[in-house]
mmCIF file of C-alpha atoms in Angstrom:
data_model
loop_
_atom_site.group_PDB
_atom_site.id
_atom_site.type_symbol
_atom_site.label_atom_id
_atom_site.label_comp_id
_atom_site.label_asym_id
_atom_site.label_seq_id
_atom_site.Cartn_x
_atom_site.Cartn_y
_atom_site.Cartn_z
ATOM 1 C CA UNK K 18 24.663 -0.888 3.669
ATOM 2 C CA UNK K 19 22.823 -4.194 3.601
ATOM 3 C CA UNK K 20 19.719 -5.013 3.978
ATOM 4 C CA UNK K 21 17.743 -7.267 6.290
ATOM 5 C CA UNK K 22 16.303 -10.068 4.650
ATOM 6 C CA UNK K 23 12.404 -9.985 4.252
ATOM 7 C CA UNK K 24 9.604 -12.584 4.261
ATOM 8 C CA UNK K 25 10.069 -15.052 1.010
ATOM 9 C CA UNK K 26 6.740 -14.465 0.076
ATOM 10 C CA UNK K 27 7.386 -11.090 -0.639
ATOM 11 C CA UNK K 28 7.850 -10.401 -4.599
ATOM 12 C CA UNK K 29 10.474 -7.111 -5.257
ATOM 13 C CA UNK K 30 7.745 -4.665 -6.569
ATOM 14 C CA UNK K 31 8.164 -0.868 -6.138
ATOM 15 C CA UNK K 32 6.413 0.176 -3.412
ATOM 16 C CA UNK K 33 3.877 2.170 -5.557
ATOM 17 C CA UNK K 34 2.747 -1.281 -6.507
ATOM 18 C CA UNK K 35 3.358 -3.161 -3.303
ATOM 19 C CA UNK K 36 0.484 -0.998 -0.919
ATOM 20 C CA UNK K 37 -3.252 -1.890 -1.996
ATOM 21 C CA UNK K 38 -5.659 0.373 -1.721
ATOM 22 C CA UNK K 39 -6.958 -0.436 -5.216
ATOM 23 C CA UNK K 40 -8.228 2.888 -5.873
ATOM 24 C CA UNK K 41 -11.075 2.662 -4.214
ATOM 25 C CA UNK K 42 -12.753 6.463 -3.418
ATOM 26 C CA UNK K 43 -15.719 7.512 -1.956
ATOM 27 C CA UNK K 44 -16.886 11.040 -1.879
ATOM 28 C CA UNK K 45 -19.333 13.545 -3.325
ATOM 29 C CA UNK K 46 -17.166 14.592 -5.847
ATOM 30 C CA UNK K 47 -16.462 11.154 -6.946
ATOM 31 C CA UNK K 48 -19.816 10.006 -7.381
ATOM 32 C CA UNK K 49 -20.895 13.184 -9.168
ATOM 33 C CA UNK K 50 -17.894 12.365 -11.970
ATOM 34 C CA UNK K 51 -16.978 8.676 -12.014
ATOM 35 C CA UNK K 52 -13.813 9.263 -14.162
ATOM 36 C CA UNK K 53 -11.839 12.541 -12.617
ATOM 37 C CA UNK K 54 -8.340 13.133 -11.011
ATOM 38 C CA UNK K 55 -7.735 11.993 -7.243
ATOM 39 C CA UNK K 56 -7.774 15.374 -5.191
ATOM 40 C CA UNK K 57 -5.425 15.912 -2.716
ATOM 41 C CA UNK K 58 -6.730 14.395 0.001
ATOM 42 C CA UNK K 59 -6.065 11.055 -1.916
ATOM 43 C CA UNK K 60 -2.959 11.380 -3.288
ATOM 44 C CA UNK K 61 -1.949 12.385 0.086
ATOM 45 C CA UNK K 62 -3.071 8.949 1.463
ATOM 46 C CA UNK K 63 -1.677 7.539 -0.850
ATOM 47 C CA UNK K 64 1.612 8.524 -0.860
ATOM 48 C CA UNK K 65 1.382 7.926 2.813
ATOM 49 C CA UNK K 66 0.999 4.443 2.553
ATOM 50 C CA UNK K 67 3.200 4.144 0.399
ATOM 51 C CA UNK K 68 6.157 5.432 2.597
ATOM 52 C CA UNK K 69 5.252 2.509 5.336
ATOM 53 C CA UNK K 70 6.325 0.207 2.116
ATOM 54 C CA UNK K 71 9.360 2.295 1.187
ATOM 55 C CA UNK K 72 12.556 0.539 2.170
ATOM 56 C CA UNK K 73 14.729 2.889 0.129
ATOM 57 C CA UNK K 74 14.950 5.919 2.758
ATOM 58 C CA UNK K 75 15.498 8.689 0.559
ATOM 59 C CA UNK K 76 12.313 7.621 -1.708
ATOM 60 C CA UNK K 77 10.592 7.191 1.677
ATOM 61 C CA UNK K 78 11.644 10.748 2.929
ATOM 62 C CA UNK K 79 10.535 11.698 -0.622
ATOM 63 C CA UNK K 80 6.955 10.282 -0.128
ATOM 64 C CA UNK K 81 6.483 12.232 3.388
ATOM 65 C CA UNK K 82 7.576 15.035 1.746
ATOM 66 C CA UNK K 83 4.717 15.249 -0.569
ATOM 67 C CA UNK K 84 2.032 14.184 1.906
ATOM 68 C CA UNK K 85 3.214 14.926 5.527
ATOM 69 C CA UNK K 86 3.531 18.182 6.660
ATOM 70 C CA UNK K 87 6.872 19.459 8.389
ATOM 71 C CA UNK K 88 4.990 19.726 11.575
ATOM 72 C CA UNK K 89 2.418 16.670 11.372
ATOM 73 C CA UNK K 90 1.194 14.396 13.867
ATOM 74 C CA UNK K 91 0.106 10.579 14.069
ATOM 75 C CA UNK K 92 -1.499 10.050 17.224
ATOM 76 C CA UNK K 93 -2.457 7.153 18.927
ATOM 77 C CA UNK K 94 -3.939 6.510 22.449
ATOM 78 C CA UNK K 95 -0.554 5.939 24.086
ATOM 79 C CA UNK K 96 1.727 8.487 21.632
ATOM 80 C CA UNK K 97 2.260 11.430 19.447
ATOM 81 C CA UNK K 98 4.625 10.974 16.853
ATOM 82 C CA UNK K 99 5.149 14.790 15.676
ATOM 83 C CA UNK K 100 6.955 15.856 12.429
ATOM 84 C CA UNK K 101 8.350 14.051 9.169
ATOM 85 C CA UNK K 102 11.625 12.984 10.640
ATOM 86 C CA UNK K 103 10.153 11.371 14.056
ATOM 87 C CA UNK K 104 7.131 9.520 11.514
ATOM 88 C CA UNK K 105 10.060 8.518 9.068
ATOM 89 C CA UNK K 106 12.047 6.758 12.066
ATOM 90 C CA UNK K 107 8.652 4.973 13.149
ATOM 91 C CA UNK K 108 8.222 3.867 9.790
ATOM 92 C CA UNK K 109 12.007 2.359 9.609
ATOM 93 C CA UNK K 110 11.269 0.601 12.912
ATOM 94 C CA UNK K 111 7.551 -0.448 11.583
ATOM 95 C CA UNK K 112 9.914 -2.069 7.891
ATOM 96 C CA UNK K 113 12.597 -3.467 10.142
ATOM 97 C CA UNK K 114 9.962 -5.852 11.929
ATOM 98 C CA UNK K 115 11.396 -8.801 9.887
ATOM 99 C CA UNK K 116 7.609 -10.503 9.918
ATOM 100 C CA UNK K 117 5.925 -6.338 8.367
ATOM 101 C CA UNK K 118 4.565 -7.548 5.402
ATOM 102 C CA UNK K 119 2.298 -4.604 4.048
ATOM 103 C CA UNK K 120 -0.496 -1.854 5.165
ATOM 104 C CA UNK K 121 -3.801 -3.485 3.389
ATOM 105 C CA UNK K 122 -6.729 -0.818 3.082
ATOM 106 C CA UNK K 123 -9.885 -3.019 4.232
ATOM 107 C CA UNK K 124 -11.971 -0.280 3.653
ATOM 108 C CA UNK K 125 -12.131 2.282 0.530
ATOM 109 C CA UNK K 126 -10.823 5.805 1.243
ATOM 110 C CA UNK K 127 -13.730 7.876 2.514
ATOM 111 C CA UNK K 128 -12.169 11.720 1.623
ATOM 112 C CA UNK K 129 -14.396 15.035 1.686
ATOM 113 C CA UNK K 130 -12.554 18.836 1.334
ATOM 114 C CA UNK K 131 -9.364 18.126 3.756
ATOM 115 C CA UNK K 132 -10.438 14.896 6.079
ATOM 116 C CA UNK K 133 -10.239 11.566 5.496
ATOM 117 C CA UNK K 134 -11.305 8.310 7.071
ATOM 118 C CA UNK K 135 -9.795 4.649 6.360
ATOM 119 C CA UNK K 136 -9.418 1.026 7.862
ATOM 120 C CA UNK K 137 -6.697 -0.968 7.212
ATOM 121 C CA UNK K 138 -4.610 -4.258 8.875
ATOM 122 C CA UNK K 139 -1.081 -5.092 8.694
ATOM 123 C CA UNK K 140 -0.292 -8.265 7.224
ATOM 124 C CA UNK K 141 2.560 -10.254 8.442
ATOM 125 C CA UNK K 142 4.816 -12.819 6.672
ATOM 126 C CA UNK K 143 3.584 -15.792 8.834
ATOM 127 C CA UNK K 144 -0.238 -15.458 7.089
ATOM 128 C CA UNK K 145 -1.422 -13.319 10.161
ATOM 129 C CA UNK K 146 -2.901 -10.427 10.161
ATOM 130 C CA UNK K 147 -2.963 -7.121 12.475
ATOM 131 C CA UNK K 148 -6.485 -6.208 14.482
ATOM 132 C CA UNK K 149 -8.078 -3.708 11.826
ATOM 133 C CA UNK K 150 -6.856 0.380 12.509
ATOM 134 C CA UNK K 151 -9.179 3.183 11.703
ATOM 135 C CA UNK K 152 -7.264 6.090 10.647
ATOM 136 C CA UNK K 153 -9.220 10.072 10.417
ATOM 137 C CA UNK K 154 -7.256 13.333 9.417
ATOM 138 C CA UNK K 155 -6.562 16.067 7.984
ATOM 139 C CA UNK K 156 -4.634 17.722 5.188
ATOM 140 C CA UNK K 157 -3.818 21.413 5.421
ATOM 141 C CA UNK K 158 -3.801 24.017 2.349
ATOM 142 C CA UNK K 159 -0.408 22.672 1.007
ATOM 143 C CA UNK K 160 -2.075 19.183 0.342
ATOM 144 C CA UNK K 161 -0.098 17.589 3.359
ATOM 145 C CA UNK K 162 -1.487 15.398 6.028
ATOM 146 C CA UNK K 163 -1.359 17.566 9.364
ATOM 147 C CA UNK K 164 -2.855 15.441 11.355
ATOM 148 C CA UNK K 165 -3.843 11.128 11.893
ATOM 149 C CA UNK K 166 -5.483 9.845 14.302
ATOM 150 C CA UNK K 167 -5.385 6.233 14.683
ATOM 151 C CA UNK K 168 -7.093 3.625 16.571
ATOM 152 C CA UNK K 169 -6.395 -0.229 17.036
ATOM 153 C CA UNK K 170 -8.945 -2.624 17.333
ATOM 154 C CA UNK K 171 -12.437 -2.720 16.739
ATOM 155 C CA UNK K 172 -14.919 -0.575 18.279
ATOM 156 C CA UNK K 173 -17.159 -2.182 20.748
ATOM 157 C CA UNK K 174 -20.761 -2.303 19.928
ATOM 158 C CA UNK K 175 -23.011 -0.298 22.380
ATOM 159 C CA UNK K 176 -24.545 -1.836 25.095
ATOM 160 C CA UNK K 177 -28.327 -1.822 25.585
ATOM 161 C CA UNK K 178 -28.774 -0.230 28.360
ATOM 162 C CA UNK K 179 -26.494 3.460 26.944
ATOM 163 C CA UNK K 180 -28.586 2.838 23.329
ATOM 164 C CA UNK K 181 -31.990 2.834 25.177
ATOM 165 C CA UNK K 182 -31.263 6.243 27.805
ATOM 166 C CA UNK K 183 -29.575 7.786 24.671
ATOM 167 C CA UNK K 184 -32.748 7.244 23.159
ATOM 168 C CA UNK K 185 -35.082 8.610 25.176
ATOM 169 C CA UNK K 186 -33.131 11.577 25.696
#
């Protein structure tokens, strides 16, 4: 099978060296010893992102086999995407946008016992970029991610009038 072509500006790296989160952590652990192993919660992540740069599908199915559980979700405000073969199909459609560049992490990788928290953007092969995402879940005991939720767009600042009746009470 062929492929489709991609964006020219795109250089033929593996995909471990393609997503960028620049291994950036932030967590108790982490700041109590500066030079230790990623925990699961990490790699997990990790490999995650990884898959939505995975054009090779049986490394991708590889990667969501390490971090996404059998029976994981990705939700979003309009969807549920439930289990590693329906998030593997969504990340096929996601590579065969011909302008899907890469996931960029905008934010380091906030991770504590099984949750995590994360912004990121798409970046497109025109120069564009994707409204930042926040992503929160959860890993369960096998190290997988069993749940994502994701939100696009930024968060609206709160208006005067809810800060000040929140305030008093």
């Amino acid at each position: 099978m062929t492929s489709k072509p991609r964006c020219s500006t795109v250089d033929e790296k593996p995909s471990s060296e393609r997503f960028t989160t620049k291994h950036r952590y932030r967590s108790s652990a982490a700041t109590a010893l500066l030079f230790r192993m990623p925990d699961a919660v990490q790699i997990a992540l990790e490999k995650y992102i990884q898959a939505f740069s995975e054009r090779d599908s049986v490394a991708r199915a590889a990667l969501l086999e390490a971090c996404f559980a059998v029976d994981g979700r990705l939700v979003t405000r309009s969807r549920e995407v439930r289990g590693r073969t329906a998030l593997d199909a969504e990340i096929a459609r996601t590579l065969a946008d011909p302008q899907f560049l890469r996931i960029r992490l905008t934010s380091v990788i906030d991770a504590q016992r099984t949750t995590f928290r994360v912004r990121a953007v798409v970046d497109r092969c025109d120069g564009s970029t994707s409204p930042e995402f926040f992503d929160a879940g959860e890993i369960d005991e096998a190290g997988r991610i069993s749940v994502i939720l994701t939100f696009a767009g930024p968060l609206g600042d709160a208006e005067e009038s809810y800060t000040n009746s929140a305030a008093r009470g």
